[in-house]
GROMACS .gro file of C-alpha atoms in nm:
model
  205
    1MET     CA    1   0.162   0.891  -1.202
    2VAL     CA    2   0.102   1.167  -0.944
    3PRO     CA    3  -0.248   1.206  -0.796
    4ALA     CA    4  -0.431   1.506  -0.942
    5TYR     CA    5  -0.577   1.579  -0.600
    6TRP     CA    6  -0.247   1.588  -0.408
    7GLU     CA    7  -0.190   1.963  -0.381
    8ALA     CA    8  -0.550   2.041  -0.286
    9ALA     CA    9  -0.553   1.758  -0.033
   10GLY     CA   10  -0.234   1.881   0.131
   11ALA     CA   11  -0.370   2.233   0.157
   12GLU     CA   12  -0.693   2.115   0.319
   13LEU     CA   13  -0.513   1.885   0.563
   14THR     CA   14  -0.281   2.171   0.657
   15ARG     CA   15  -0.582   2.388   0.741
   16ASN     CA   16  -0.765   2.118   0.936
   17ASP     CA   17  -0.491   1.947   1.138
   18PRO     CA   18  -0.197   2.138   1.292
   19VAL     CA   19  -0.001   1.817   1.354
   20LEU     CA   20  -0.023   1.715   0.991
   21ALA     CA   21   0.046   2.071   0.883
   22ALA     CA   22   0.389   2.056   1.047
   23ILE     CA   23   0.467   1.721   0.884
   24ILE     CA   24   0.350   1.829   0.538
   25ARG     CA   25   0.569   2.140   0.549
   26ARG     CA   26   0.874   1.917   0.606
   27TYR     CA   27   0.825   1.743   0.272
   28PRO     CA   28   0.758   2.005   0.003
   29GLY     CA   29   0.728   1.862  -0.343
   30MET     CA   30   0.697   1.506  -0.213
   31ASN     CA   31   0.399   1.294  -0.307
   32LEU     CA   32   0.256   0.948  -0.354
   33ARG     CA   33   0.331   0.794  -0.691
   34SER     CA   34   0.162   0.504  -0.864
   35ARG     CA   35   0.371   0.246  -1.048
   36GLY     CA   36   0.065   0.182  -1.262
   37ASP     CA   37   0.089  -0.197  -1.281
   38ALA     CA   38  -0.184  -0.371  -1.083
   39PHE     CA   39  -0.020  -0.713  -1.063
   40GLN     CA   40   0.316  -0.576  -0.951
   41THR     CA   41   0.155  -0.352  -0.689
   42LEU     CA   42  -0.028  -0.646  -0.532
   43ALA     CA   43   0.275  -0.874  -0.556
   44ARG     CA   44   0.494  -0.611  -0.386
   45ALA     CA   45   0.235  -0.574  -0.112
   46ILE     CA   46   0.241  -0.951  -0.050
   47VAL     CA   47   0.622  -0.942  -0.036
   48GLY     CA   48   0.600  -0.659   0.220
   49GLN     CA   49   0.362  -0.836   0.457
   50GLN     CA   50   0.502  -0.849   0.813
   51ILE     CA   51   0.856  -0.739   0.720
   52SER     CA   52   1.032  -0.402   0.720
   53VAL     CA   53   1.033  -0.166   0.423
   54LYS     CA   54   1.409  -0.224   0.378
   55ALA     CA   55   1.374  -0.604   0.385
   56SER     CA   56   1.083  -0.585   0.144
   57GLU     CA   57   1.285  -0.380  -0.106
   58THR     CA   58   1.571  -0.630  -0.088
   59VAL     CA   59   1.346  -0.930  -0.152
   60TRP     CA   60   1.159  -0.752  -0.431
   61GLY     CA   61   1.484  -0.658  -0.602
   62ARG     CA   62   1.592  -1.022  -0.609
   63PHE     CA   63   1.247  -1.129  -0.726
   64ALA     CA   64   1.244  -0.874  -1.009
   65ALA     CA   65   1.589  -0.985  -1.124
   66LEU     CA   66   1.450  -1.330  -1.207
   67PHE     CA   67   1.228  -1.200  -1.487
   68PRO     CA   68   1.300  -1.002  -1.806
   69GLU     CA   69   0.953  -0.857  -1.748
   70ILE     CA   70   0.738  -0.908  -1.438
   71VAL     CA   71   0.416  -1.030  -1.595
   72PRO     CA   72   0.158  -1.272  -1.451
   73ALA     CA   73   0.223  -1.550  -1.705
   74ALA     CA   74   0.595  -1.561  -1.627
   75VAL     CA   75   0.547  -1.551  -1.251
   76ALA     CA   76   0.278  -1.821  -1.259
   77ALA     CA   77   0.512  -2.048  -1.457
   78ALA     CA   78   0.821  -1.986  -1.242
   79VAL     CA   79   0.987  -2.263  -1.040
   80PRO     CA   80   0.874  -2.209  -0.677
   81GLU     CA   81   1.220  -2.285  -0.540
   82ASP     CA   82   1.364  -2.002  -0.749
   83LEU     CA   83   1.117  -1.759  -0.593
   84GLN     CA   84   1.195  -1.888  -0.245
   85GLY     CA   85   1.562  -1.829  -0.320
   86CYS     CA   86   1.484  -1.457  -0.334
   87GLY     CA   87   1.387  -1.463   0.033
   88LEU     CA   88   1.018  -1.539  -0.006
   89SER     CA   89   0.862  -1.786   0.232
   90ARG     CA   90   0.694  -2.091   0.083
   91ARG     CA   91   0.355  -1.942   0.169
   92LYS     CA   92   0.429  -1.604   0.009
   93THR     CA   93   0.554  -1.787  -0.298
   94GLU     CA   94   0.223  -1.973  -0.319
   95TYR     CA   95   0.030  -1.650  -0.273
   96ILE     CA   96   0.217  -1.462  -0.544
   97GLN     CA   97   0.185  -1.746  -0.794
   98ASP     CA   98  -0.185  -1.780  -0.715
   99LEU     CA   99  -0.224  -1.406  -0.768
  100ALA     CA  100  -0.041  -1.435  -1.100
  101GLY     CA  101  -0.281  -1.709  -1.203
  102HIS     CA  102  -0.582  -1.490  -1.125
  103PHE     CA  103  -0.446  -1.210  -1.344
  104HIS     CA  104  -0.337  -1.442  -1.624
  105SER     CA  105  -0.679  -1.610  -1.639
  106GLY     CA  106  -0.870  -1.281  -1.630
  107ALA     CA  107  -1.036  -1.362  -1.298
  108LEU     CA  108  -0.893  -1.031  -1.178
  109ASP     CA  109  -0.957  -0.758  -1.434
  110PRO     CA  110  -0.815  -0.412  -1.352
  111ALA     CA  111  -1.037  -0.249  -1.615
  112ARG     CA  112  -1.341  -0.314  -1.396
  113TRP     CA  113  -1.206  -0.144  -1.086
  114GLU     CA  114  -1.232   0.215  -1.207
  115SER     CA  115  -1.610   0.199  -1.177
  116MET     CA  116  -1.615   0.017  -0.841
  117ASP     CA  117  -1.611   0.174  -0.495
  118ASP     CA  118  -1.336   0.101  -0.242
  119GLU     CA  119  -1.523  -0.160  -0.040
  120ALA     CA  120  -1.631  -0.353  -0.351
  121ILE     CA  121  -1.271  -0.374  -0.469
  122ILE     CA  122  -1.154  -0.484  -0.125
  123ALA     CA  123  -1.420  -0.757  -0.123
  124GLU     CA  124  -1.305  -0.883  -0.464
  125LEU     CA  125  -0.935  -0.877  -0.385
  126THR     CA  126  -0.969  -1.049  -0.049
  127GLU     CA  127  -1.118  -1.351  -0.224
  128VAL     CA  128  -0.763  -1.421  -0.347
  129ARG     CA  129  -0.531  -1.622  -0.121
  130GLY     CA  130  -0.278  -1.406   0.060
  131ILE     CA  131  -0.467  -1.081   0.012
  132GLY     CA  132  -0.623  -0.953   0.329
  133ARG     CA  133  -0.778  -0.619   0.394
  134TRP     CA  134  -0.442  -0.447   0.456
  135THR     CA  135  -0.298  -0.563   0.123
  136ALA     CA  136  -0.615  -0.455  -0.058
  137GLU     CA  137  -0.596  -0.114   0.110
  138MET     CA  138  -0.233  -0.072   0.000
  139PHE     CA  139  -0.349  -0.146  -0.354
  140LEU     CA  140  -0.622   0.116  -0.335
  141ILE     CA  141  -0.372   0.375  -0.212
  142PHE     CA  142  -0.070   0.296  -0.429
  143ASN     CA  143  -0.219   0.171  -0.754
  144LEU     CA  144  -0.568   0.312  -0.789
  145LEU     CA  145  -0.469   0.630  -0.601
  146ARG     CA  146  -0.795   0.631  -0.407
  147PRO     CA  147  -0.782   0.943  -0.186
  148ASP     CA  148  -0.971   0.839   0.128
  149VAL     CA  149  -0.840   0.502   0.247
  150LEU     CA  150  -0.766   0.456   0.618
  151PRO     CA  151  -0.564   0.137   0.683
  152LEU     CA  152  -0.647   0.091   1.050
  153ASP     CA  153  -0.429  -0.220   1.086
  154ASP     CA  154  -0.117  -0.067   0.936
  155ILE     CA  155   0.166  -0.075   1.189
  156GLY     CA  156   0.342   0.227   1.041
  157LEU     CA  157   0.030   0.441   1.066
  158GLN     CA  158  -0.028   0.326   1.423
  159LYS     CA  159   0.331   0.412   1.520
  160ALA     CA  160   0.314   0.753   1.356
  161VAL     CA  161  -0.013   0.842   1.527
  162ALA     CA  162   0.129   0.724   1.861
  163ARG     CA  163   0.433   0.946   1.809
  164HIS     CA  164   0.258   1.259   1.686
  165TYR     CA  165  -0.087   1.255   1.848
  166GLY     CA  166  -0.055   1.098   2.189
  167ASN     CA  167   0.159   0.966   2.466
  168SER     CA  168   0.347   0.715   2.247
  169GLU     CA  169   0.089   0.443   2.308
  170VAL     CA  170  -0.045   0.261   2.003
  171PRO     CA  171  -0.397   0.400   1.946
  172SER     CA  172  -0.704   0.181   1.950
  173ARG     CA  173  -0.896   0.146   1.626
  174ALA     CA  174  -1.167   0.371   1.770
  175ARG     CA  175  -0.912   0.638   1.865
  176LEU     CA  176  -0.748   0.618   1.524
  177ARG     CA  177  -1.084   0.663   1.352
  178GLU     CA  178  -1.156   0.961   1.577
  179ILE     CA  179  -0.827   1.132   1.491
  180ALA     CA  180  -0.863   1.050   1.121
  181ALA     CA  181  -1.210   1.202   1.100
  182ALA     CA  182  -1.039   1.539   1.050
  183TRP     CA  183  -0.851   1.401   0.749
  184ALA     CA  184  -1.152   1.297   0.538
  185PRO     CA  185  -1.185   1.293   0.241
  186TRP     CA  186  -0.804   1.274   0.215
  187ARG     CA  187  -0.714   0.996   0.457
  188SER     CA  188  -0.481   0.826   0.207
  189VAL     CA  189  -0.282   1.148   0.181
  190ALA     CA  190  -0.264   1.193   0.558
  191THR     CA  191  -0.152   0.831   0.595
  192TRP     CA  192   0.124   0.877   0.337
  193TYR     CA  193   0.264   1.182   0.515
  194LEU     CA  194   0.253   1.004   0.850
  195TRP     CA  195   0.442   0.710   0.700
  196ARG     CA  196   0.694   0.955   0.559
  197SER     CA  197   0.747   1.107   0.904
  198LEU     CA  198   0.884   0.770   1.019
  199ASP     CA  199   1.100   0.683   0.719
  200PRO     CA  200   1.329   0.907   0.512
  201GLU     CA  201   1.242   0.706   0.202
  202PRO     CA  202   0.889   0.730   0.060
  203VAL     CA  203   0.682   0.415   0.093
  204GLU     CA  204   0.605   0.252  -0.242
  205TYR     CA  205   0.433  -0.064  -0.362
   0.00000   0.00000   0.00000
């Protein structure tokens, strides 16, 4: 699924921010895409915590190969050692199986999220083990396609802002908010393009 707002957001960001304008022009026809599956998006985000995009893709590929279909019931029932054999740490294995249990039991219900604002969803998700604010923000961007998420603690965003907006120093949270003020209400879109400026492959969860 492609966000309906993508083209309009890119045009507005191009008008409002000359740095982003140059980046956006380098990637015509490129855009964020949602995989559409809430459980898989969150599980991929847990896999990707504190490792590179390339390493995350490798681990996820091995993980996915274990299951005919990646559904919460199957993941919750999996042998933990099999999951660890994919390259997952013991803790990440526990987190993903706990997440699977929440979905399987109905404690997490994606149907409710459409009517909830970003902060309410973040509050609900961060009640689950292994899901911090960053992981919840990745879910808002990549699954729910929320247009105005600013993941202040994302290392890739920090690196991109340091490269394109300053003297290569990692910006403070206050400085990042200040720069990103020009991106509202499309901060998710700006973040995606800045990620793309660092990596030839689009970021996905």
